[in-house]
Amino acid sequence: MKSPCAAIAARGFVLNLSDTEIADLIDVANALADVARTVTLQHFRTADLVADNKRPADFDPVTEADRGAERAMREVLAKRRPQDGIYGEEYGQTPGTSGLTWVLDPVDGTRAFISGVPCWGVLIGLDAGDGPILGIVDQPYTQERFIGGFGLAELRATKTTPLRTRQTKSLTDAILFTTFPEIGTPDDRKAFEKVRDQVRLTRYGLDCYAYALVALGQIDLVIEAGLNPYDIQGPQAVIEAAGGIVTTWDGGPAHKGGRILAAANKDIHAAAMALLA
Amino acid sequence: MKSPCAAIAARGFVLNLSDTEIADLIDVANALADVARTVTLQHFRTADLVADNKRPADFDPVTEADRGAERAMREVLAKRRPQDGIYGEEYGQTPGTSGLTWVLDPVDGTRAFISGVPCWGVLIGLDAGDGPILGIVDQPYTQERFIGGFGLAELRATKTTPLRTRQTKSLTDAILFTTFPEIGTPDDRKAFEKVRDQVRLTRYGLDCYAYALVALGQIDLVIEAGLNPYDIQGPQAVIEAAGGIVTTWDGGPAHKGGRILAAANKDIHAAAMALLA
């Protein structure tokens, strides 16, 4: 397996992006996060926030924060990158001509959002067709922006901190996060529990913030199931840029979603994958 | 049952506190939260943070952040309120002569703390013997302070927001938080699941922040088990001051801990208690 930094660097190679274009892409990614931050915070913890249900069988909420933030990001892209495709959670796929697609989740963690929890986020991935070459996990309420790609791996908050994953070698020393028991099939859950039973500490329910903590070198593993491309491409780029590995449970490419294993390094990735198989 | 505001106001009545002494108690409570915020943030997300294990059978971490923050709070109390008792998670009970006891949890959510999660907190309760008459749930990283008691019910952050619980009447509209599946016996969990199966949305793993969200009017229920007095007295005062109800699962007083039900109002409290019984 290539080193993770090599994996992210190798993607989109055929597009032959110039330094000027790379700088523009980074600038646009930040502009997207900026507008999404503004729109989402206008709705957060407001009395008139209405959660509609996208999936009547259970409760899959969506709000005007989700929709408004995606519309605002689409307006930025229409102006600055009309040649790129868009794949957003709320408004679907818009084709482009450049070979690049912006993969957007305007509010990852809508359940957290409607509950007033601080840890929902805005996810932005720039897909080169075979996976993200740039990603942002933005945390509007805590004003933390995790960005990775094109040589960048940073947490930008009141100060800027380099992102670097941990070097934990053994599951018995590892910290694992997941959104189980909320998602996944019973079989998925059984596989997850095999890892849970080995690690030092398991924590639940943090949505995208958990991936940011892998990149920040605070935790070692995130295991989830049933993800969409827009749930993972932003976090994937950030973790890979920080030295971690993100694949499906069987080691395949992660950018299409599904059952996802994000790990701080190749040792802990291999140990978890052996139990999930 | 008395209204919750009446319940908190009735406690400590025999102590006959003057307005000057009440102002001093509120000022001391804030001073405690201030020093604990400073000490805990010095350790948060640092590379040299070491988690010792208090309970070898599983993993019950404690760090220098916990110990240092409690020592700092005890220094403030030694200087400003030597007549009061102290009951702290890390250094135990110190008797006083005033009839008042400061009940301190320097880091509620140490598992979250060592994982880099933003939502751990500092809990401060002022126990009049039959329960708290003042409480703080402080969130150092997000710089949010939830305070309740002596007529106060506020979130103090970049702006000050009044705390007021929700008026949700039915479990089918309610949002429930818990630290299950991490804590509680199998029987406790079965009872919890009866409520979980009725509510609109259940979320996991937020420690004391969940109680703050009840007070803030964002969610309706927190159900937990195995709590200590220092886990609940701060949150209890804040929720009661905001109009909510905090009892044990069988409706008894909550200030000694155990199995705790925190609810936004008496209707939702009664509905949850009927299922937990």
Coordinates of C-alpha atoms in Angstrom, one line a residue:
Chain A
M1 CA 0.0 0.0 0.0
K2 CA 1.2 3.5 -0.8
S3 CA 1.7 5.8 2.1
P4 CA -1.5 7.8 2.7
C5 CA 0.1 11.1 1.8
A6 CA 1.2 9.5 -1.5
A7 CA -2.3 8.2 -2.0
I8 CA -3.9 11.7 -1.8
A9 CA -1.0 13.3 -3.8
A10 CA -1.4 10.7 -6.6
R11 CA -5.1 11.5 -7.1
G12 CA -6.1 13.8 -9.9
F13 CA -2.6 13.7 -11.3
V14 CA -3.8 13.6 -14.9
L15 CA -5.6 17.0 -14.3
N16 CA -2.1 18.6 -14.2
L17 CA -3.3 21.5 -12.0
S18 CA -1.1 24.6 -11.9
D19 CA 0.1 26.2 -8.7
T20 CA -2.3 29.1 -9.5
E21 CA -5.2 26.8 -9.9
I22 CA -4.3 24.9 -6.7
A23 CA -4.2 28.2 -4.8
D24 CA -7.6 29.0 -6.3
L25 CA -9.1 25.7 -5.3
I26 CA -7.9 26.1 -1.7
D27 CA -9.3 29.6 -1.6
V28 CA -12.7 28.4 -3.0
A29 CA -12.9 25.6 -0.4
N30 CA -12.4 28.1 2.3
A31 CA -15.0 30.4 0.8
L32 CA -17.5 27.5 0.8
A33 CA -16.8 26.8 4.4
D34 CA -17.2 30.5 5.2
V35 CA -20.6 30.9 3.7
A36 CA -21.8 27.6 5.1
R37 CA -20.6 28.7 8.6
T38 CA -22.6 31.9 8.3
V39 CA -25.8 30.3 7.1
T40 CA -25.8 27.4 9.6
L41 CA -25.1 29.5 12.6
Q42 CA -28.0 31.8 11.7
H43 CA -30.3 28.8 12.3
F44 CA -28.5 27.0 15.2
R45 CA -30.4 27.0 18.5
T46 CA -33.1 29.2 17.1
A47 CA -36.7 28.7 18.3
D48 CA -38.1 28.7 14.8
L49 CA -35.9 25.9 13.5
V50 CA -38.1 23.2 11.9
A51 CA -36.8 19.7 11.3
D52 CA -38.5 18.0 8.4
N53 CA -38.2 14.3 8.1
K54 CA -36.5 12.9 4.9
R55 CA -37.1 9.2 5.7
P56 CA -40.5 8.5 7.3
A57 CA -39.6 5.0 8.5
D58 CA -37.4 6.5 11.2
F59 CA -36.2 10.0 11.8
D60 CA -33.8 11.5 9.3
P61 CA -34.1 15.3 9.9
V62 CA -33.3 18.1 7.5
T63 CA -33.6 21.8 8.2
E64 CA -33.4 25.1 6.4
A65 CA -29.8 25.2 7.8
D66 CA -28.9 22.2 5.6
R67 CA -30.7 23.5 2.5
G68 CA -29.7 27.2 2.9
A69 CA -26.0 26.3 3.5
E70 CA -25.9 24.1 0.4
R71 CA -27.6 26.8 -1.7
A72 CA -25.0 29.4 -0.5
M73 CA -22.1 27.0 -1.4
R74 CA -23.6 26.4 -4.8
E75 CA -23.8 30.1 -5.5
V76 CA -20.1 30.5 -4.7
L77 CA -19.3 27.6 -7.1
A78 CA -21.5 29.0 -9.8
K79 CA -19.5 32.2 -9.7
R80 CA -16.0 30.9 -9.1
R81 CA -15.8 27.3 -10.4
P82 CA -18.6 26.8 -13.0
Q83 CA -16.5 24.2 -14.7
D84 CA -16.6 21.9 -11.7
G85 CA -19.3 19.3 -10.8
I86 CA -21.2 19.4 -7.6
Y87 CA -22.5 16.5 -5.5
G88 CA -24.5 17.8 -2.5
E89 CA -26.5 16.0 0.1
E90 CA -29.6 18.2 -0.3
Y91 CA -29.6 19.1 -4.0
G92 CA -27.9 16.1 -5.7
Q93 CA -25.5 16.0 -8.6
T94 CA -24.7 18.8 -11.0
P95 CA -22.2 17.7 -13.7
G96 CA -19.1 19.6 -14.6
T97 CA -16.4 19.6 -17.3
S98 CA -13.1 19.9 -15.4
G99 CA -12.9 16.4 -13.9
L100 CA -13.3 17.9 -10.4
T101 CA -16.4 17.6 -8.3
W102 CA -17.2 19.4 -5.0
V103 CA -18.8 16.9 -2.7
L104 CA -20.8 18.8 0.0
D105 CA -22.5 18.0 3.2
P106 CA -23.9 21.3 4.4
V107 CA -24.7 19.9 7.9
D108 CA -23.1 16.6 8.9
G109 CA -24.8 15.7 12.2
T110 CA -28.3 17.2 11.7
R111 CA -29.5 15.2 14.7
A112 CA -26.8 16.9 16.8
F113 CA -27.7 20.3 15.2
I114 CA -31.4 20.1 16.0
S115 CA -30.4 19.1 19.6
G116 CA -28.2 22.1 20.1
V117 CA -25.0 20.0 20.4
P118 CA -21.9 22.0 19.3
C119 CA -20.2 19.2 17.3
W120 CA -22.0 19.1 13.9
G121 CA -19.9 20.2 10.9
V122 CA -19.8 21.3 7.3
L123 CA -18.0 18.8 5.0
I124 CA -16.4 19.8 1.8
G125 CA -14.4 17.3 -0.4
L126 CA -12.9 18.0 -3.8
D127 CA -13.2 14.7 -5.8
A128 CA -10.8 14.1 -8.6
G129 CA -12.9 11.1 -9.7
D130 CA -10.8 8.5 -7.8
G131 CA -11.2 10.3 -4.4
P132 CA -10.6 13.6 -2.7
I133 CA -7.5 15.7 -3.3
L134 CA -8.7 18.4 -0.8
G135 CA -11.1 18.4 2.1
I136 CA -12.4 20.5 4.9
V137 CA -14.2 19.6 8.1
D138 CA -15.5 22.9 9.4
Q139 CA -17.0 23.3 12.9
P140 CA -19.0 26.5 12.8
Y141 CA -19.9 26.7 16.5
T142 CA -16.5 26.0 17.9
Q143 CA -14.9 28.0 15.0
E144 CA -12.4 25.2 14.1
R145 CA -11.6 24.5 10.5
F146 CA -9.7 21.2 9.7
I147 CA -8.2 21.4 6.2
G148 CA -6.1 18.8 4.3
G149 CA -4.7 18.4 0.8
F150 CA -2.2 19.9 -1.6
G151 CA 0.4 19.7 1.2
L152 CA -1.8 21.4 3.8
A153 CA -2.8 19.6 7.0
E154 CA -4.0 22.2 9.5
L155 CA -6.5 23.0 12.2
R156 CA -7.3 26.7 11.8
A157 CA -8.9 28.2 14.9
T158 CA -7.7 31.0 17.2
K159 CA -4.3 29.6 16.3
T160 CA -3.2 27.3 13.6
T161 CA -2.1 23.7 14.6
P162 CA -0.5 21.2 12.3
L163 CA -2.6 18.0 11.9
R164 CA -0.7 14.7 12.5
T165 CA -2.2 11.4 13.3
R166 CA -1.1 9.2 16.3
Q167 CA 1.3 6.3 16.1
T168 CA -0.6 3.9 18.4
K169 CA 0.4 0.4 17.4
S170 CA -2.0 -1.8 19.3
L171 CA -5.7 -1.9 19.6
T172 CA -5.4 -2.3 23.4
D173 CA -4.1 1.3 23.4
A174 CA -6.5 2.7 20.9
I175 CA -9.5 5.1 21.2
L176 CA -12.4 4.2 18.9
F177 CA -15.3 6.4 17.9
T178 CA -18.5 5.5 16.1
T179 CA -22.1 6.6 15.5
F180 CA -23.3 3.1 16.4
P181 CA -25.6 2.1 17.9
E182 CA -27.5 4.6 15.7
I183 CA -26.6 3.3 12.3
G184 CA -25.6 0.1 10.5
T185 CA -27.2 -3.4 10.2
P186 CA -27.1 -6.0 13.0
D187 CA -24.2 -7.8 11.1
D188 CA -22.3 -4.5 10.8
R189 CA -22.7 -4.0 14.4
K190 CA -21.4 -7.4 15.4
A191 CA -18.3 -6.8 13.4
F192 CA -17.9 -3.4 15.0
E193 CA -18.3 -4.9 18.4
K194 CA -15.3 -7.2 17.8
V195 CA -13.1 -4.1 17.5
R196 CA -14.9 -2.4 20.4
D197 CA -14.1 -5.4 22.6
Q198 CA -10.3 -5.0 22.0
V199 CA -9.8 -1.2 22.3
R200 CA -9.0 0.8 25.3
L201 CA -12.0 3.2 25.0
T202 CA -15.0 3.5 22.8
R203 CA -17.1 6.6 22.4
Y204 CA -20.4 7.2 20.6
G205 CA -22.2 9.8 18.6
L206 CA -19.8 12.5 17.5
D207 CA -20.5 12.6 13.7
C208 CA -17.8 14.2 11.6
Y209 CA -15.9 15.6 14.6
A210 CA -14.6 12.1 15.3
Y211 CA -12.7 12.1 11.9
A212 CA -11.3 15.5 12.8
L213 CA -10.0 14.0 16.1
V214 CA -8.2 11.2 14.1
A215 CA -6.5 13.9 12.0
L216 CA -5.7 15.9 15.2
G217 CA -3.9 13.0 16.7
Q218 CA -6.4 12.6 19.6
I219 CA -8.0 9.3 18.7
D220 CA -7.1 6.3 16.6
L221 CA -10.1 4.8 14.9
V222 CA -13.5 5.7 13.5
I223 CA -15.7 2.8 12.3
E224 CA -19.1 3.5 10.6
A225 CA -21.5 2.0 8.1
G226 CA -24.0 3.3 5.6
L227 CA -22.1 6.4 4.7
N228 CA -22.7 8.4 1.5
P229 CA -19.8 10.0 -0.5
Y230 CA -20.6 13.4 1.0
D231 CA -20.2 12.0 4.5
I232 CA -16.7 10.8 4.0
Q233 CA -14.8 12.7 1.2
G234 CA -14.1 15.8 3.3
P235 CA -12.9 13.9 6.4
Q236 CA -11.0 11.4 4.2
A237 CA -8.8 14.1 2.6
V238 CA -8.1 15.7 6.0
I239 CA -7.1 12.4 7.6
E240 CA -5.0 11.3 4.7
A241 CA -3.2 14.7 4.7
A242 CA -2.5 14.2 8.4
G243 CA -0.9 10.8 7.8
G244 CA -3.9 8.5 8.4
I245 CA -5.7 5.9 6.3
V246 CA -9.3 5.8 5.2
T247 CA -10.8 2.8 3.4
T248 CA -13.9 0.6 3.4
W249 CA -13.9 -2.2 5.9
D250 CA -12.3 -4.6 3.3
G251 CA -9.6 -2.1 2.4
G252 CA -11.2 -0.7 -0.8
P253 CA -11.4 3.0 -1.7
A254 CA -13.5 5.0 0.7
H255 CA -14.7 7.9 -1.5
K256 CA -17.9 6.3 -2.5
G257 CA -19.0 5.7 1.1
G258 CA -20.4 2.5 2.5
R259 CA -18.8 0.8 5.5
I260 CA -15.8 3.0 6.5
L261 CA -12.7 2.5 8.6
A262 CA -10.6 5.5 9.3
A263 CA -7.3 4.9 11.1
A264 CA -4.4 6.9 12.5
N265 CA -1.8 4.7 10.9
K266 CA -1.3 1.4 8.9
D267 CA -0.7 -0.8 12.0
I268 CA -3.9 0.2 13.7
H269 CA -5.7 0.1 10.3
A270 CA -4.6 -3.5 9.7
A271 CA -5.5 -4.6 13.2
A272 CA -9.0 -3.2 12.9
M273 CA -9.5 -4.5 9.4
A274 CA -8.6 -8.0 10.5
L275 CA -11.5 -8.0 13.0
L276 CA -14.0 -6.3 10.7
A277 CA -13.4 -8.8 7.8
Chain B
M1 CA -45.1 18.1 43.7
K2 CA -43.8 21.6 44.1
S3 CA -42.9 23.5 40.9
P4 CA -39.2 23.0 40.2
C5 CA -38.3 26.6 40.9
A6 CA -40.1 26.4 44.2
A7 CA -38.1 23.2 44.9
I8 CA -34.7 24.9 44.5
A9 CA -35.9 28.0 46.3
A10 CA -37.1 26.0 49.3
R11 CA -33.8 24.4 49.9
G12 CA -31.4 25.8 52.5
F13 CA -34.2 28.1 53.8
V14 CA -33.1 27.5 57.4
L15 CA -29.7 28.9 56.6
N16 CA -31.3 32.4 56.2
L17 CA -28.7 33.7 53.8
S18 CA -28.5 37.5 53.4
D19 CA -28.4 39.2 50.0
T20 CA -24.8 40.0 50.6
E21 CA -24.0 36.4 51.3
I22 CA -25.9 35.2 48.3
A23 CA -24.0 37.6 46.1
D24 CA -20.8 36.3 47.6
L25 CA -21.8 32.7 46.9
I26 CA -22.5 33.5 43.3
D27 CA -19.2 35.3 43.0
V28 CA -17.3 32.4 44.5
A29 CA -19.0 29.9 42.2
N30 CA -17.9 31.9 39.2
A31 CA -14.4 32.2 40.7
L32 CA -14.3 28.4 41.0
A33 CA -15.4 27.9 37.4
D34 CA -12.8 30.5 36.3
V35 CA -9.8 28.7 37.9
A36 CA -11.0 25.3 36.8
R37 CA -11.4 26.6 33.2
T38 CA -7.8 27.9 33.2
V39 CA -6.3 24.7 34.7
T40 CA -8.2 22.3 32.5
L41 CA -7.5 24.1 29.3
Q42 CA -3.8 24.1 30.1
H43 CA -3.9 20.3 29.8
F44 CA -6.5 19.8 27.0
R45 CA -5.2 18.3 23.8
T46 CA -1.6 18.4 25.1
A47 CA 0.8 15.7 24.0
D48 CA 2.0 15.1 27.6
L49 CA -1.4 14.4 29.0
V50 CA -1.3 11.1 30.8
A51 CA -4.5 9.2 31.7
D52 CA -4.2 7.1 34.9
N53 CA -6.8 4.4 35.5
K54 CA -8.8 4.7 38.6
R55 CA -10.7 1.4 38.2
P56 CA -8.5 -1.4 36.8
A57 CA -11.5 -3.6 35.9
D58 CA -12.3 -1.3 33.0
F59 CA -11.1 2.1 32.1
D60 CA -12.0 5.0 34.3
P61 CA -9.4 7.6 33.5
V62 CA -8.2 10.5 35.6
T63 CA -5.6 13.1 34.6
E64 CA -3.6 16.0 36.1
A65 CA -6.4 18.2 34.6
D66 CA -8.9 16.7 37.0
R67 CA -6.6 16.8 40.0
G68 CA -5.1 20.2 39.3
A69 CA -8.5 21.8 38.7
E70 CA -9.9 20.5 41.9
R71 CA -6.8 21.6 43.8
A72 CA -7.2 25.1 42.3
M73 CA -10.9 25.2 43.3
R74 CA -10.1 24.1 46.9
E75 CA -7.5 26.9 47.2
V76 CA -10.2 29.4 46.3
L77 CA -12.6 27.9 48.8
A78 CA -9.9 27.8 51.6
K79 CA -9.4 31.6 51.1
R80 CA -13.0 32.7 50.5
R81 CA -15.3 30.2 52.1
P82 CA -13.4 28.3 54.8
Q83 CA -16.7 27.8 56.7
D84 CA -18.2 25.6 53.9
G85 CA -17.7 21.9 53.3
I86 CA -16.2 20.4 50.1
Y87 CA -17.1 17.2 48.3
G88 CA -14.8 16.7 45.3
E89 CA -14.5 13.8 42.9
E90 CA -10.7 13.6 43.2
Y91 CA -10.0 14.6 46.9
G92 CA -13.1 13.5 48.7
Q93 CA -15.0 15.2 51.5
T94 CA -13.8 18.0 53.7
P95 CA -16.3 19.0 56.4
G96 CA -17.5 22.6 57.0
T97 CA -19.5 24.4 59.7
S98 CA -21.9 26.6 57.6
G99 CA -24.4 23.9 56.5
L100 CA -23.2 24.5 52.9
T101 CA -21.1 22.1 50.8
W102 CA -19.4 22.8 47.5
V103 CA -19.9 19.6 45.4
L104 CA -17.2 19.6 42.7
D105 CA -16.5 17.6 39.6
P106 CA -13.4 19.2 38.1
V107 CA -13.7 17.3 34.7
D108 CA -17.0 15.7 34.0
G109 CA -16.4 13.6 30.9
T110 CA -12.7 12.7 31.4
R111 CA -13.1 10.1 28.6
A112 CA -14.2 12.9 26.2
F113 CA -11.4 15.1 27.6
I114 CA -8.6 12.6 26.8
S115 CA -10.1 12.1 23.4
G116 CA -9.9 15.8 22.5
V117 CA -13.7 16.1 22.3
P118 CA -14.9 19.7 23.1
C119 CA -17.9 18.8 25.3
W120 CA -16.5 17.9 28.8
G121 CA -17.3 20.3 31.6
V122 CA -16.6 21.5 35.1
L123 CA -19.5 20.9 37.5
I124 CA -20.1 23.0 40.6
G125 CA -23.0 22.5 43.0
L126 CA -23.7 24.2 46.3
D127 CA -25.5 21.7 48.5
A128 CA -27.6 23.0 51.3
G129 CA -27.9 19.5 52.7
D130 CA -31.1 18.6 51.0
G131 CA -29.9 19.4 47.5
P132 CA -28.2 22.2 45.5
I133 CA -29.3 25.8 45.8
L134 CA -26.8 27.0 43.1
G135 CA -25.0 25.2 40.3
I136 CA -22.7 25.8 37.3
V137 CA -22.1 23.6 34.3
D138 CA -19.0 25.3 32.7
Q139 CA -17.7 24.4 29.3
P140 CA -14.1 25.6 29.2
Y141 CA -13.4 24.8 25.5
T142 CA -16.6 26.4 24.1
Q143 CA -16.5 29.1 26.7
E144 CA -20.1 28.6 27.7
R145 CA -21.1 28.9 31.4
F146 CA -24.6 27.6 32.4
I147 CA -25.5 28.9 35.8
G148 CA -28.7 28.4 37.9
G149 CA -29.9 29.3 41.4
F150 CA -30.9 32.3 43.6
G151 CA -33.1 33.5 40.8
L152 CA -30.4 33.2 38.1
A153 CA -30.9 30.9 35.0
E154 CA -28.4 31.9 32.3
L155 CA -26.0 30.8 29.7
R156 CA -23.1 33.2 29.8
A157 CA -21.0 33.1 26.6
T158 CA -20.2 35.8 24.1
K159 CA -23.7 36.9 25.0
T160 CA -26.0 36.0 27.9
T161 CA -29.0 33.9 27.1
P162 CA -31.8 33.1 29.6
L163 CA -32.2 29.4 30.3
R164 CA -35.8 28.0 29.9
T165 CA -36.7 24.4 29.5
R166 CA -39.0 23.2 26.7
Q167 CA -42.7 22.5 27.0
T168 CA -42.8 19.2 25.0
K169 CA -45.8 17.3 26.2
S170 CA -45.4 13.9 24.6
L171 CA -42.5 11.4 24.4
T172 CA -43.1 11.0 20.7
D173 CA -41.9 14.6 20.3
A174 CA -39.0 14.3 22.8
I175 CA -35.2 14.3 22.3
L176 CA -33.5 12.0 24.8
F177 CA -29.8 11.9 25.7
T178 CA -27.8 9.4 27.7
T179 CA -24.3 8.0 28.2
F180 CA -25.7 4.5 27.7
P181 CA -24.5 2.1 26.3
E182 CA -21.4 3.1 28.3
I183 CA -22.8 2.9 31.8
G184 CA -25.5 1.1 33.9
T185 CA -26.5 -2.5 34.6
P186 CA -28.3 -4.6 32.0
D187 CA -31.5 -4.1 33.9
D188 CA -31.0 -0.3 33.9
R189 CA -30.4 -0.5 30.2
K190 CA -33.6 -2.4 29.6
A191 CA -35.6 0.3 31.4
F192 CA -33.8 3.0 29.5
E193 CA -34.6 1.3 26.2
K194 CA -38.4 1.4 27.0
V195 CA -38.1 5.2 26.9
R196 CA -35.7 5.2 23.9
D197 CA -38.3 3.2 21.9
Q198 CA -40.9 5.9 22.5
V199 CA -39.0 9.1 21.8
R200 CA -38.4 10.9 18.6
L201 CA -34.6 10.9 18.8
T202 CA -32.0 9.4 21.1
R203 CA -28.4 10.6 21.2
Y204 CA -25.4 9.2 23.1
G205 CA -22.3 10.1 24.9
L206 CA -22.4 13.9 25.7
D207 CA -21.7 13.8 29.5
C208 CA -22.8 16.9 31.3
Y209 CA -23.4 18.9 28.2
A210 CA -26.7 17.0 27.8
Y211 CA -28.0 18.4 31.1
A212 CA -27.0 21.9 29.9
L213 CA -29.1 21.3 26.7
V214 CA -32.2 20.5 28.8
A215 CA -31.7 23.8 30.6
L216 CA -31.2 25.6 27.3
G217 CA -34.5 24.3 26.0
Q218 CA -32.9 22.2 23.2
I219 CA -33.7 18.7 24.4
D220 CA -36.2 17.1 26.7
L221 CA -34.7 14.2 28.7
V222 CA -31.5 12.9 30.1
I223 CA -31.5 9.4 31.6
E224 CA -28.5 8.0 33.3
A225 CA -27.4 5.5 36.0
G226 CA -24.6 5.1 38.4
L227 CA -24.1 8.8 39.0
N228 CA -22.3 10.3 42.0
P229 CA -23.4 13.4 43.9
Y230 CA -20.7 15.5 42.1
D231 CA -22.0 14.3 38.7
I232 CA -25.5 15.7 39.2
Q233 CA -25.7 18.6 41.7
G234 CA -24.4 21.2 39.4
P235 CA -26.6 20.2 36.5
Q236 CA -29.6 19.7 38.8
A237 CA -29.5 23.3 40.0
V238 CA -29.1 24.6 36.5
I239 CA -32.0 22.6 35.1
E240 CA -34.3 23.3 38.1
A241 CA -33.6 27.0 37.8
A242 CA -34.5 26.8 34.1
G243 CA -37.9 25.2 35.0
G244 CA -37.0 21.5 34.6
I245 CA -37.3 18.6 37.0
V246 CA -34.4 16.3 38.2
T247 CA -35.1 13.2 40.3
T248 CA -34.1 9.6 40.6
W249 CA -35.9 7.1 38.3
D250 CA -38.5 6.6 41.1
G251 CA -39.1 10.3 41.7
G252 CA -36.9 10.6 44.7
P253 CA -34.4 13.4 45.4
A254 CA -31.5 13.4 42.9
H255 CA -28.7 15.2 44.8
K256 CA -27.2 11.9 46.1
G257 CA -26.8 10.5 42.6
G258 CA -27.8 7.0 41.4
R259 CA -30.2 6.5 38.6
I260 CA -31.1 10.0 37.4
L261 CA -34.0 11.3 35.2
A262 CA -33.7 14.9 34.1
A263 CA -36.7 16.3 32.3
A264 CA -37.8 19.6 30.7
N265 CA -41.2 19.7 32.4
K266 CA -43.5 17.7 34.6
D267 CA -45.5 16.1 31.8
I268 CA -42.4 14.6 30.1
H269 CA -41.0 13.7 33.5
A270 CA -44.1 11.7 34.4
A271 CA -44.2 10.0 31.0
A272 CA -40.6 8.9 31.3
M273 CA -40.8 7.9 34.9
A274 CA -43.8 5.6 34.1
L275 CA -41.7 3.6 31.7
L276 CA -38.6 3.5 33.9
A277 CA -40.5 2.2 37.0

